[in-house]
Amino acid sequence: MSHQLPESLLGYWGKNRLDSTPQIGANHDLEAIQSWLNEYKDSPETLRSYKREAERLILWCWQQQGRALSDLNRQDIANYQIFLADPQPRSLWCGDKRPRTSPHWRPFQGGLSLASQKQTLTILKGLFNYLRDADYLRGNPLALIKSITKQTTPRKTKRYLEQADIALLFEQLPMQADNAKSHREWLRERTLLAFLYYLAPRASEVASCKMNDFFQRRGRWWWRVLGKGKKYAEIPVPDALLSYIQRYRSHLELSPLPEPNDDTPFIRSIAGTSGISANMVYRLSKKILLDAAAQIEHSEPEQASRLRTASTHWFRHTAITHLADQGVDLRLVSKTARHSKLETTAIYFHAEDDAWHNAINPSPTPLVEES
DNA sequence: CTAGGTGCCATGAACGCAAC
DNA sequence: GTTGCGTTCATGGCACCTAG
């Protein structure tokens, strides 16, 4: 990208440049952006998405505006948002997903939704704040925007499974596999299912989980995890999960319980000792759900449809919702979910809503099933 | 900010089969 | 037997969009 950019658009003399020596070693816009990106070198997902937004903006500056990043003002940013909603001409800006190196690669698939436009602006606001704070720019044209805030997330989550769904998924346990390989696959699926349901990990946390992330202290088993935002936590391991771990480890011809020095992957590839990626966690989760859906396709079409819609992250929501339904204290559910704010956990507490509704709207028949 | 969801493509091991 | 080559399968990784 950089080698194609004409020198006049690098922003050596951008209208928004500050004359004083910046805090970063950058002579022009691309170096300044590189410096910003470098701050995220330890967060690969964030880095990737920031890089994409920076590249889109640079390409737009170049192609549409013929000006540098450090020339942009509030009106340019407004125009950019309009452009994001519908990048024109489409033939130049939009195309199917392709490897970045492909000649058919395009910056967009199509126009961005409102939520994605706002997400883009939030990222760019961070970029311009950085450039301003580094004394590279005089000001931040995005700081003038009054409300980038996205619409608040729905107060109650819907993306979870019912008790009956989880029971169905676990019920397939007694099934016998017909050969050694499929037995191994099946055992891995059950272990993954138990992991997802009992400890509510994110897909990436499953992929990075090591055997000795399960450890014993004072006679009790705990799971340690470095989660989203590099937040460290230790979570109590339910006995039900521990028995799945034992079975899976025994099948792998390991001692039933994890050894403190065993830092090999927990969930493994079929072939050998290597672990699996987050993508694979997603695919295995979908397989578990689709297989179960197929079994009840005719008897319970509605349940089958729900199972087909679900994905890895649903198990996390499901685990949290079911803990809440069981009457576990909000603070303790919050600790298992590793939410930083109690309000986030409160989204999963539906029981009080039900009771409230029942009180306001008494019904001759019970609305809430006894369990 | 820092993920997850989802589709597509690349890769490399395993496999099958035929030519040598 | 082994060499070579096409196919298949499991998996990783990238890309774009969206959620929490």
PDB file of N, CA, C and O (backbone and C1' of nucleotides) in Angstrom, chain A residues 56 100 105-106 116 150 270 275 277 279-280 283, chain C residues 9-20:
ATOM      1  N   ARG A  56      -8.457   1.339   4.918  1.00  0.00           N
ATOM      2  CA  ARG A  56      -9.628   1.833   4.197  1.00  0.00           C
ATOM      3  C   ARG A  56      -9.628   3.352   4.123  1.00  0.00           C
ATOM      4  O   ARG A  56      -9.920   3.942   3.078  1.00  0.00           O
ATOM      5  N   ARG A 100      -5.771 -11.151   1.065  1.00  0.00           N
ATOM      6  CA  ARG A 100      -5.329  -9.761   0.908  1.00  0.00           C
ATOM      7  C   ARG A 100      -4.383  -9.605  -0.273  1.00  0.00           C
ATOM      8  O   ARG A 100      -4.295  -8.547  -0.901  1.00  0.00           O
ATOM      9  N   TRP A 105      -8.858  -8.753  -4.466  1.00  0.00           N
ATOM     10  CA  TRP A 105      -9.198  -8.227  -3.148  1.00  0.00           C
ATOM     11  C   TRP A 105      -9.786  -6.829  -3.247  1.00  0.00           C
ATOM     12  O   TRP A 105      -9.346  -6.024  -4.074  1.00  0.00           O
ATOM     13  N   ARG A 106     -10.827  -6.562  -2.416  1.00  0.00           N
ATOM     14  CA  ARG A 106     -11.391  -5.224  -2.318  1.00  0.00           C
ATOM     15  C   ARG A 106     -11.549  -4.877  -0.840  1.00  0.00           C
ATOM     16  O   ARG A 106     -11.696  -5.761  -0.008  1.00  0.00           O
ATOM     17  N   SER A 116     -21.791  -0.986  12.206  1.00  0.00           N
ATOM     18  CA  SER A 116     -20.407  -1.123  11.755  1.00  0.00           C
ATOM     19  C   SER A 116     -19.800   0.236  11.396  1.00  0.00           C
ATOM     20  O   SER A 116     -18.615   0.466  11.627  1.00  0.00           O
ATOM     21  N   LYS A 150     -22.921   3.585  20.144  1.00  0.00           N
ATOM     22  CA  LYS A 150     -23.786   2.641  19.471  1.00  0.00           C
ATOM     23  C   LYS A 150     -25.047   2.421  20.277  1.00  0.00           C
ATOM     24  O   LYS A 150     -25.086   2.696  21.469  1.00  0.00           O
ATOM     25  N   ILE A 270      -7.411 -34.745  16.304  1.00  0.00           N
ATOM     26  CA  ILE A 270      -7.630 -36.185  16.283  1.00  0.00           C
ATOM     27  C   ILE A 270      -6.306 -36.924  16.109  1.00  0.00           C
ATOM     28  O   ILE A 270      -6.041 -37.932  16.757  1.00  0.00           O
ATOM     29  N   GLY A 275      -2.889 -29.024  19.636  1.00  0.00           N
ATOM     30  CA  GLY A 275      -4.181 -28.489  20.026  1.00  0.00           C
ATOM     31  C   GLY A 275      -5.021 -28.143  18.814  1.00  0.00           C
ATOM     32  O   GLY A 275      -4.700 -28.525  17.696  1.00  0.00           O
ATOM     33  N   SER A 277      -7.527 -24.911  16.890  1.00  0.00           N
ATOM     34  CA  SER A 277      -7.699 -23.464  16.837  1.00  0.00           C
ATOM     35  C   SER A 277      -9.110 -23.070  17.260  1.00  0.00           C
ATOM     36  O   SER A 277     -10.005 -23.900  17.383  1.00  0.00           O
ATOM     37  N   ASN A 279     -11.182 -21.521  15.446  1.00  0.00           N
ATOM     38  CA  ASN A 279     -12.054 -21.847  14.317  1.00  0.00           C
ATOM     39  C   ASN A 279     -12.571 -23.282  14.446  1.00  0.00           C
ATOM     40  O   ASN A 279     -13.742 -23.567  14.232  1.00  0.00           O
ATOM     41  N   MET A 280     -11.679 -24.163  14.827  1.00  0.00           N
ATOM     42  CA  MET A 280     -12.058 -25.575  14.979  1.00  0.00           C
ATOM     43  C   MET A 280     -13.025 -25.760  16.152  1.00  0.00           C
ATOM     44  O   MET A 280     -13.934 -26.586  16.079  1.00  0.00           O
ATOM     45  N   ARG A 283     -16.287 -24.993  14.766  1.00  0.00           N
ATOM     46  CA  ARG A 283     -16.830 -26.051  13.898  1.00  0.00           C
ATOM     47  C   ARG A 283     -17.301 -27.259  14.697  1.00  0.00           C
ATOM     48  O   ARG A 283     -18.320 -27.858  14.388  1.00  0.00           O
TER      49      ARG A 283
ATOM     50  P    DC C   9     -13.555 -37.251   2.170  1.00  0.00           P
ATOM     51  O5'  DC C   9     -12.741 -36.860   3.489  1.00  0.00           O
ATOM     52  C5'  DC C   9     -11.802 -37.793   4.024  1.00  0.00           C
ATOM     53  C4'  DC C   9     -10.964 -37.082   5.060  1.00  0.00           C
ATOM     54  C3'  DC C   9     -11.775 -36.113   5.920  1.00  0.00           C
ATOM     55  O3'  DC C   9     -11.577 -36.456   7.287  1.00  0.00           O
ATOM     56  C1'  DC C   9      -9.827 -35.061   5.036  1.00  0.00           C
ATOM     57  P    DA C  10     -12.394 -35.708   8.429  1.00  0.00           P
ATOM     58  O5'  DA C  10     -11.228 -34.851   9.090  1.00  0.00           O
ATOM     59  C5'  DA C  10     -10.032 -35.500   9.485  1.00  0.00           C
ATOM     60  C4'  DA C  10      -9.053 -34.471   9.971  1.00  0.00           C
ATOM     61  C3'  DA C  10      -9.630 -33.456  10.966  1.00  0.00           C
ATOM     62  O3'  DA C  10      -8.715 -33.335  12.034  1.00  0.00           O
ATOM     63  C1'  DA C  10      -8.677 -32.322   9.110  1.00  0.00           C
ATOM     64  P    DT C  11      -8.999 -32.415  13.262  1.00  0.00           P
ATOM     65  O5'  DT C  11      -8.322 -31.061  12.769  1.00  0.00           O
ATOM     66  C5'  DT C  11      -6.937 -31.058  12.448  1.00  0.00           C
ATOM     67  C4'  DT C  11      -6.562 -29.738  11.830  1.00  0.00           C
ATOM     68  C3'  DT C  11      -7.008 -28.505  12.622  1.00  0.00           C
ATOM     69  O3'  DT C  11      -5.899 -28.046  13.369  1.00  0.00           O
ATOM     70  C1'  DT C  11      -7.102 -28.227  10.232  1.00  0.00           C
ATOM     71  P    DG C  12      -5.917 -26.741  14.180  1.00  0.00           P
ATOM     72  O5'  DG C  12      -5.364 -25.669  13.143  1.00  0.00           O
ATOM     73  C5'  DG C  12      -4.137 -25.935  12.475  1.00  0.00           C
ATOM     74  C4'  DG C  12      -3.807 -24.784  11.555  1.00  0.00           C
ATOM     75  C3'  DG C  12      -3.947 -23.407  12.195  1.00  0.00           C
ATOM     76  O3'  DG C  12      -2.815 -22.645  11.806  1.00  0.00           O
ATOM     77  C1'  DG C  12      -5.297 -23.522  10.250  1.00  0.00           C
ATOM     78  P    DG C  13      -2.562 -21.225  12.385  1.00  0.00           P
ATOM     79  O5'  DG C  13      -3.167 -20.278  11.262  1.00  0.00           O
ATOM     80  C5'  DG C  13      -2.704 -20.411   9.924  1.00  0.00           C
ATOM     81  C4'  DG C  13      -3.431 -19.413   9.069  1.00  0.00           C
ATOM     82  C3'  DG C  13      -3.712 -18.082   9.767  1.00  0.00           C
ATOM     83  O3'  DG C  13      -3.351 -17.053   8.867  1.00  0.00           O
ATOM     84  C1'  DG C  13      -5.690 -18.947   8.858  1.00  0.00           C
ATOM     85  P    DC C  14      -3.317 -15.549   9.261  1.00  0.00           P
ATOM     86  O5'  DC C  14      -4.219 -14.920   8.129  1.00  0.00           O
ATOM     87  C5'  DC C  14      -4.053 -15.375   6.784  1.00  0.00           C
ATOM     88  C4'  DC C  14      -5.236 -14.920   5.985  1.00  0.00           C
ATOM     89  C3'  DC C  14      -5.635 -13.469   6.248  1.00  0.00           C
ATOM     90  O3'  DC C  14      -5.848 -12.857   4.996  1.00  0.00           O
ATOM     91  C1'  DC C  14      -7.498 -14.889   6.577  1.00  0.00           C
ATOM     92  P    DA C  15      -5.974 -11.295   4.889  1.00  0.00           P
ATOM     93  O5'  DA C  15      -7.544 -11.120   4.759  1.00  0.00           O
ATOM     94  C5'  DA C  15      -8.214 -11.688   3.639  1.00  0.00           C
ATOM     95  C4'  DA C  15      -9.686 -11.432   3.781  1.00  0.00           C
ATOM     96  C3'  DA C  15     -10.022 -10.019   4.270  1.00  0.00           C
ATOM     97  O3'  DA C  15     -10.918  -9.422   3.347  1.00  0.00           O
ATOM     98  C1'  DA C  15     -11.138 -11.647   5.584  1.00  0.00           C
ATOM     99  P    DC C  16     -11.209  -7.882   3.440  1.00  0.00           P
ATOM    100  O5'  DC C  16     -12.683  -7.841   4.030  1.00  0.00           O
ATOM    101  C5'  DC C  16     -13.745  -8.437   3.293  1.00  0.00           C
ATOM    102  C4'  DC C  16     -14.919  -8.622   4.219  1.00  0.00           C
ATOM    103  C3'  DC C  16     -15.363  -7.331   4.911  1.00  0.00           C
ATOM    104  O3'  DC C  16     -16.711  -7.072   4.555  1.00  0.00           O
ATOM    105  C1'  DC C  16     -15.210  -9.136   6.433  1.00  0.00           C
ATOM    106  P    DC C  17     -17.523  -5.869   5.150  1.00  0.00           P
ATOM    107  O5'  DC C  17     -18.337  -6.577   6.321  1.00  0.00           O
ATOM    108  C5'  DC C  17     -19.234  -7.643   5.996  1.00  0.00           C
ATOM    109  C4'  DC C  17     -19.885  -8.119   7.264  1.00  0.00           C
ATOM    110  C3'  DC C  17     -20.520  -7.001   8.093  1.00  0.00           C
ATOM    111  O3'  DC C  17     -21.835  -7.410   8.445  1.00  0.00           O
ATOM    112  C1'  DC C  17     -19.048  -8.279   9.427  1.00  0.00           C
ATOM    113  P    DT C  18     -22.845  -6.476   9.215  1.00  0.00           P
ATOM    114  O5'  DT C  18     -22.654  -6.978  10.721  1.00  0.00           O
ATOM    115  C5'  DT C  18     -22.922  -8.342  11.010  1.00  0.00           C
ATOM    116  C4'  DT C  18     -22.682  -8.577  12.478  1.00  0.00           C
ATOM    117  C3'  DT C  18     -23.355  -7.558  13.408  1.00  0.00           C
ATOM    118  O3'  DT C  18     -24.115  -8.314  14.320  1.00  0.00           O
ATOM    119  C1'  DT C  18     -21.084  -7.866  14.008  1.00  0.00           C
ATOM    120  P    DA C  19     -25.036  -7.698  15.414  1.00  0.00           P
ATOM    121  O5'  DA C  19     -24.304  -8.219  16.737  1.00  0.00           O
ATOM    122  C5'  DA C  19     -23.839  -9.565  16.750  1.00  0.00           C
ATOM    123  C4'  DA C  19     -23.162  -9.854  18.060  1.00  0.00           C
ATOM    124  C3'  DA C  19     -23.809  -9.224  19.284  1.00  0.00           C
ATOM    125  O3'  DA C  19     -23.664 -10.163  20.324  1.00  0.00           O
ATOM    126  C1'  DA C  19     -21.588  -8.436  19.090  1.00  0.00           C
ATOM    127  P    DG C  20     -24.450  -9.978  21.681  1.00  0.00           P
ATOM    128  O5'  DG C  20     -23.308  -9.583  22.691  1.00  0.00           O
ATOM    129  C5'  DG C  20     -22.247 -10.507  22.929  1.00  0.00           C
ATOM    130  C4'  DG C  20     -21.254  -9.857  23.850  1.00  0.00           C
ATOM    131  C3'  DG C  20     -21.883  -9.146  25.051  1.00  0.00           C
ATOM    132  O3'  DG C  20     -21.012  -9.298  26.146  1.00  0.00           O
ATOM    133  C1'  DG C  20     -20.584  -7.631  23.879  1.00  0.00           C
TER     134       DG C  20
END
